[in-house]
Structure formats: C-alpha cells, structure tokens
mmCIF file of C-alpha atoms in Angstrom:
data_model
loop_
_atom_site.group_PDB
_atom_site.id
_atom_site.type_symbol
_atom_site.label_atom_id
_atom_site.label_comp_id
_atom_site.label_asym_id
_atom_site.label_seq_id
_atom_site.Cartn_x
_atom_site.Cartn_y
_atom_site.Cartn_z
ATOM 1 C CA VAL A 1 33.091 95.706 -9.073
ATOM 2 C CA ALA A 2 34.176 96.559 -5.430
ATOM 3 C CA ALA A 3 36.631 95.010 -3.096
ATOM 4 C CA ILE A 4 35.825 94.742 0.592
ATOM 5 C CA ILE A 5 38.541 94.751 3.273
ATOM 6 C CA THR A 6 38.020 93.188 6.688
ATOM 7 C CA LEU A 7 40.590 93.415 9.406
ATOM 8 C CA ILE A 8 40.104 90.695 12.044
ATOM 9 C CA ASP A 9 41.318 89.556 15.498
ATOM 10 C CA MET A 10 41.991 93.120 17.009
ATOM 11 C CA PRO A 11 42.085 93.754 20.782
ATOM 12 C CA TYR A 12 40.446 97.228 21.042
ATOM 13 C CA ALA A 13 36.825 98.393 21.451
ATOM 14 C CA LYS A 14 35.973 100.573 18.383
ATOM 15 C CA TYR A 15 35.721 99.404 14.743
ATOM 16 C CA PHE A 16 37.666 100.477 11.650
ATOM 17 C CA GLU A 17 36.528 98.737 8.459
ATOM 18 C CA GLY A 18 35.277 95.774 10.531
ATOM 19 C CA ALA A 19 38.199 95.681 12.959
ATOM 20 C CA GLN A 20 38.948 96.973 16.441
ATOM 21 C CA PHE A 21 41.386 99.817 16.700
ATOM 22 C CA VAL A 22 42.825 102.919 18.453
ATOM 23 C CA ARG A 23 42.829 106.150 16.606
ATOM 24 C CA SER A 24 45.601 108.617 17.581
ATOM 25 C CA PRO A 25 44.847 112.394 17.906
ATOM 26 C CA ASP A 26 46.331 112.805 14.317
ATOM 27 C CA GLY A 27 43.871 110.270 12.929
ATOM 28 C CA ALA A 28 46.228 107.373 12.446
ATOM 29 C CA VAL A 29 44.937 103.866 13.079
ATOM 30 C CA TYR A 30 46.854 101.669 15.458
ATOM 31 C CA LEU A 31 46.270 97.903 16.063
ATOM 32 C CA GLY A 32 47.839 96.218 19.098
ATOM 33 C CA ARG A 33 48.894 92.844 17.716
ATOM 34 C CA ASN A 34 49.226 90.857 14.547
ATOM 35 C CA VAL A 35 46.699 91.918 11.962
ATOM 36 C CA SER A 36 44.818 89.392 9.681
ATOM 37 C CA VAL A 37 43.287 90.976 6.621
ATOM 38 C CA ARG A 38 40.566 89.210 4.571
ATOM 39 C CA LEU A 39 39.628 90.527 1.171
ATOM 40 C CA SER A 40 36.422 89.777 -0.750
ATOM 41 C CA ALA A 41 34.629 91.416 -3.671
ATOM 42 C CA ALA A 42 31.227 91.814 -5.177
ATOM 43 C CA ASP A 43 30.243 92.769 -8.686
ATOM 44 C CA ASP A 44 26.959 94.577 -9.229
ATOM 45 C CA ILE A 45 26.140 96.714 -12.204
ATOM 46 C CA ASP A 46 23.731 99.253 -10.831
ATOM 47 C CA VAL A 47 22.452 98.199 -7.467
ATOM 48 C CA VAL A 48 24.822 96.626 -4.873
ATOM 49 C CA GLY A 49 23.383 93.344 -3.647
ATOM 50 C CA ASP A 50 21.275 92.555 -6.758
ATOM 51 C CA SER A 51 23.812 90.010 -8.155
ATOM 52 C CA LEU A 52 23.411 91.262 -11.756
ATOM 53 C CA GLY A 53 27.081 91.880 -12.422
ATOM 54 C CA PHE A 54 29.477 89.837 -14.516
ATOM 55 C CA GLY A 55 31.100 88.318 -11.533
ATOM 56 C CA VAL A 56 34.413 88.811 -9.877
ATOM 57 C CA ASP A 57 37.570 87.596 -11.695
ATOM 58 C CA ARG A 58 40.173 88.486 -9.200
ATOM 59 C CA LEU A 59 41.411 90.702 -6.395
ATOM 60 C CA GLU A 60 44.756 92.517 -6.899
ATOM 61 C CA VAL A 61 46.767 93.313 -3.779
ATOM 62 C CA SER A 62 50.049 94.945 -2.915
ATOM 63 C CA ALA A 63 51.182 94.819 0.738
ATOM 64 C CA ASP A 64 53.914 97.190 2.047
ATOM 65 C CA GLY A 65 55.158 98.211 -1.404
ATOM 66 C CA ALA A 66 55.471 94.620 -2.751
ATOM 67 C CA GLU A 67 54.641 93.817 -6.401
ATOM 68 C CA VAL A 68 50.831 93.673 -7.146
ATOM 69 C CA GLN A 69 49.694 90.015 -6.922
ATOM 70 C CA THR A 70 46.403 88.258 -7.474
ATOM 71 C CA PHE A 71 45.009 87.553 -4.083
ATOM 72 C CA LYS A 72 44.696 83.820 -3.604
ATOM 73 C CA ALA A 73 44.900 83.290 0.133
ATOM 74 C CA ASP A 74 42.294 83.254 2.846
ATOM 75 C CA SER A 75 43.967 86.213 4.536
ATOM 76 C CA ILE A 76 47.161 88.391 4.733
ATOM 77 C CA VAL A 77 48.805 88.585 8.094
ATOM 78 C CA PHE A 78 50.910 91.613 9.158
ATOM 79 C CA MET A 79 53.134 90.452 11.995
ATOM 80 C CA THR A 80 55.744 93.168 12.324
ATOM 81 C CA GLU A 81 55.380 96.281 14.279
ATOM 82 C CA GLY A 82 55.263 99.618 12.349
ATOM 83 C CA ARG A 83 53.554 101.200 9.480
ATOM 84 C CA HIS A 84 51.712 99.018 6.932
ATOM 85 C CA THR A 85 50.199 99.963 3.571
ATOM 86 C CA LEU A 86 47.713 97.710 1.786
ATOM 87 C CA LYS A 87 46.681 98.584 -1.790
ATOM 88 C CA PHE A 88 43.926 96.566 -3.378
ATOM 89 C CA ASN A 89 41.308 96.567 -6.094
ATOM 90 C CA ALA A 90 38.865 94.013 -7.700
ATOM 91 C CA VAL A 91 38.503 93.110 -11.334
ATOM 92 C CA ASP A 92 35.423 91.580 -12.827
ATOM 93 C CA LEU A 93 34.978 88.986 -15.554
ATOM 94 C CA ALA A 94 34.466 91.714 -18.169
ATOM 95 C CA THR A 95 37.918 93.196 -17.114
ATOM 96 C CA ASN A 96 36.419 96.227 -15.442
ATOM 97 C CA SER A 97 38.666 97.298 -12.572
ATOM 98 C CA GLU A 98 37.593 99.497 -9.632
ATOM 99 C CA PRO A 99 39.933 102.392 -8.812
ATOM 100 C CA GLY A 100 42.688 101.137 -6.556
ATOM 101 C CA ARG A 101 42.196 101.741 -2.778
ATOM 102 C CA THR A 102 44.756 102.144 -0.073
ATOM 103 C CA SER A 103 44.542 101.308 3.631
ATOM 104 C CA VAL A 104 47.299 102.490 5.980
ATOM 105 C CA PHE A 105 47.580 101.361 9.612
ATOM 106 C CA PHE A 106 50.121 100.798 12.253
ATOM 107 C CA VAL A 107 50.845 97.776 14.381
ATOM 108 C CA ASP A 108 51.966 98.783 17.878
ATOM 109 C CA LYS A 109 53.255 95.758 20.006
ATOM 110 C CA THR A 110 55.456 97.806 22.259
ATOM 111 C CA HIS A 111 54.176 98.254 25.890
ATOM 112 C CA PRO A 112 54.205 101.745 27.398
ATOM 113 C CA LEU A 113 56.636 102.641 30.167
ATOM 114 C CA THR A 114 55.376 104.027 33.564
ATOM 115 C CA THR A 115 57.528 106.025 36.037
ATOM 116 C CA ALA A 116 56.610 106.705 39.649
ATOM 117 C CA THR A 117 58.001 109.663 41.585
ATOM 118 C CA LEU A 118 57.629 109.661 45.353
ATOM 119 C CA ASN A 119 57.204 112.917 47.368
ATOM 120 C CA PRO A 120 58.708 112.949 49.837
ATOM 121 C CA PRO A 121 61.346 110.454 48.588
ATOM 122 C CA LEU A 122 62.004 107.443 50.677
ATOM 123 C CA ASN A 123 65.208 107.329 52.867
ATOM 124 C CA ALA A 124 68.046 104.963 52.140
ATOM 125 C CA LYS A 125 66.257 102.224 54.017
ATOM 126 C CA GLY A 126 63.149 102.443 51.851
ATOM 127 C CA TRP A 127 60.723 104.167 54.268
ATOM 128 C CA THR A 128 59.481 107.517 55.380
ATOM 129 C CA THR A 129 57.711 108.936 58.458
ATOM 130 C CA SER A 130 55.140 110.840 56.504
ATOM 131 C CA ASP A 131 52.322 110.389 53.981
ATOM 132 C CA VAL A 132 53.549 110.058 50.358
ATOM 133 C CA VAL A 133 52.259 111.423 47.129
ATOM 134 C CA VAL A 134 53.150 109.125 44.219
ATOM 135 C CA SER A 135 53.040 110.929 40.833
ATOM 136 C CA LEU A 136 52.822 108.620 37.808
ATOM 137 C CA SER A 137 53.768 109.407 34.224
ATOM 138 C CA ALA A 138 53.930 107.190 31.217
ATOM 139 C CA THR A 139 55.543 107.202 27.749
ATOM 140 C CA ASP A 140 54.924 105.159 24.636
ATOM 141 C CA PRO A 141 58.125 104.340 22.871
ATOM 142 C CA GLN A 142 58.869 104.683 19.123
ATOM 143 C CA LEU A 143 57.719 101.810 16.962
ATOM 144 C CA THR A 144 60.436 99.279 16.395
ATOM 145 C CA ASP A 145 60.567 99.908 12.708
ATOM 146 C CA GLY A 146 61.259 103.666 13.226
ATOM 147 C CA SER A 147 58.105 104.732 11.495
ATOM 148 C CA GLY A 148 56.974 106.930 14.287
ATOM 149 C CA ALA A 149 55.726 107.158 17.791
ATOM 150 C CA GLY A 150 53.544 104.480 19.418
ATOM 151 C CA SER A 151 49.752 104.748 19.662
ATOM 152 C CA GLY A 152 49.991 107.016 22.758
ATOM 153 C CA ILE A 153 48.905 106.688 26.398
ATOM 154 C CA ARG A 154 45.142 106.320 26.880
ATOM 155 C CA GLU A 155 45.209 106.097 30.654
ATOM 156 C CA ILE A 156 47.340 105.349 33.686
ATOM 157 C CA ARG A 157 45.909 102.697 36.104
ATOM 158 C CA SER A 158 47.324 102.002 39.559
ATOM 159 C CA THR A 159 46.400 99.724 42.431
ATOM 160 C CA LEU A 160 47.252 100.471 46.144
ATOM 161 C CA ASN A 161 47.278 97.831 48.814
ATOM 162 C CA SER A 162 45.385 95.265 46.698
ATOM 163 C CA GLY A 163 42.484 97.670 46.309
ATOM 164 C CA SER A 164 40.546 98.478 43.134
ATOM 165 C CA ALA A 165 42.371 99.866 40.119
ATOM 166 C CA THR A 166 42.065 103.673 39.710
ATOM 167 C CA VAL A 167 42.782 105.755 36.728
ATOM 168 C CA GLY A 168 44.929 108.853 37.270
ATOM 169 C CA THR A 169 48.499 110.287 37.722
ATOM 170 C CA THR A 170 48.417 110.805 41.503
ATOM 171 C CA VAL A 171 48.117 108.230 44.341
ATOM 172 C CA ASN A 172 48.051 109.391 47.883
ATOM 173 C CA VAL A 173 49.633 106.879 50.310
ATOM 174 C CA LYS A 174 48.541 107.520 53.928
ATOM 175 C CA GLY A 175 49.215 105.816 57.206
ATOM 176 C CA GLU A 176 51.858 103.390 58.567
ATOM 177 C CA GLY A 177 52.589 100.063 56.945
ATOM 178 C CA ILE A 178 53.993 98.420 53.913
ATOM 179 C CA HIS A 179 52.174 99.770 50.848
#
C-alpha cells in the first residue's frame, strides 16, 4: 500500500511531487501562496498498477504536529506563511501500513523589498545635471512565523521610461528629461 501526495495550485515553473515550487540553495521547498494538498493511495501486492492488492482502507495524516487523523477531506489547505510539515501513510484492508512519510515545505507570501541608490544623488529639488547610475538591491524578509528567511531573490527587474523590463542590478539613466 502506498500513499501519493499531490500539491496543487502553485505559481512557479518547476515541479515538486506534482506541484510548482522554488527550491532555495539549501534545498528547501518554497511555495508562494496557499497550498492545497490532495492525498490518494493505491494497494498492489507485487506490481504497482496491477490492482491485485487488498484495497486501501484509509489514509492517516498529521499536519503541522497535529494528532494523526484519518484523511476524509478532498484536500488539506495550508494558508499561513511559514514552515509546514505533513506526515502521512496509507493502510490497506488487511491492516498493512506503509512506513510513514514526511513532506516539509515553506509557504512564502511576503514580497521582497527593493532599494535604489542613485549616483550621483539628486539635489534637494530632485534633479541632477549629469547622467545617473541607479544601483538596485533586494532583500527577502523573514517569514512571518519566524521559521526562517524567505525563499530568496531570484532576480531584480526594472523598467526605464516605459521601456522593456530588464534583469540586473544597475540601470544607466542618460540624457535630459523626466525618467
């Protein structure tokens, strides 16, 4: 007997157990909004997919340290930002239980913060007589539950004078005008 976890409705481009995600340099999995988890199970004696098992009796689930319960819902939704732990296993009609499995992931809903530094700085009236180099930096704040840093900064994008968005940390502003 084996339980199958599917994470659904994620905003990123790669997949983790069926869900879209961002993986940090330390290997942690970050999801950018509420996470819906569906669990299902299959019971096969020798060959997965041959339907020769006894049948699945139940799925047992513990979310974020809660007491183990029989899974009866269509899905479990994790709505709070921070670290989440899902423990689960399936039990067949012959009372065989698969070894418990654990999935740990983070929900990161906090937007990063970008700072712009101008060189040379603008005067008190908000202008300068020379070209300006804008240096951009970004930080990703701690998760609101205190479980650690956010998912990190993937890239910094900027747009100058309604032009196309560019990726990078430096923008060169040249010429007269309002930019």
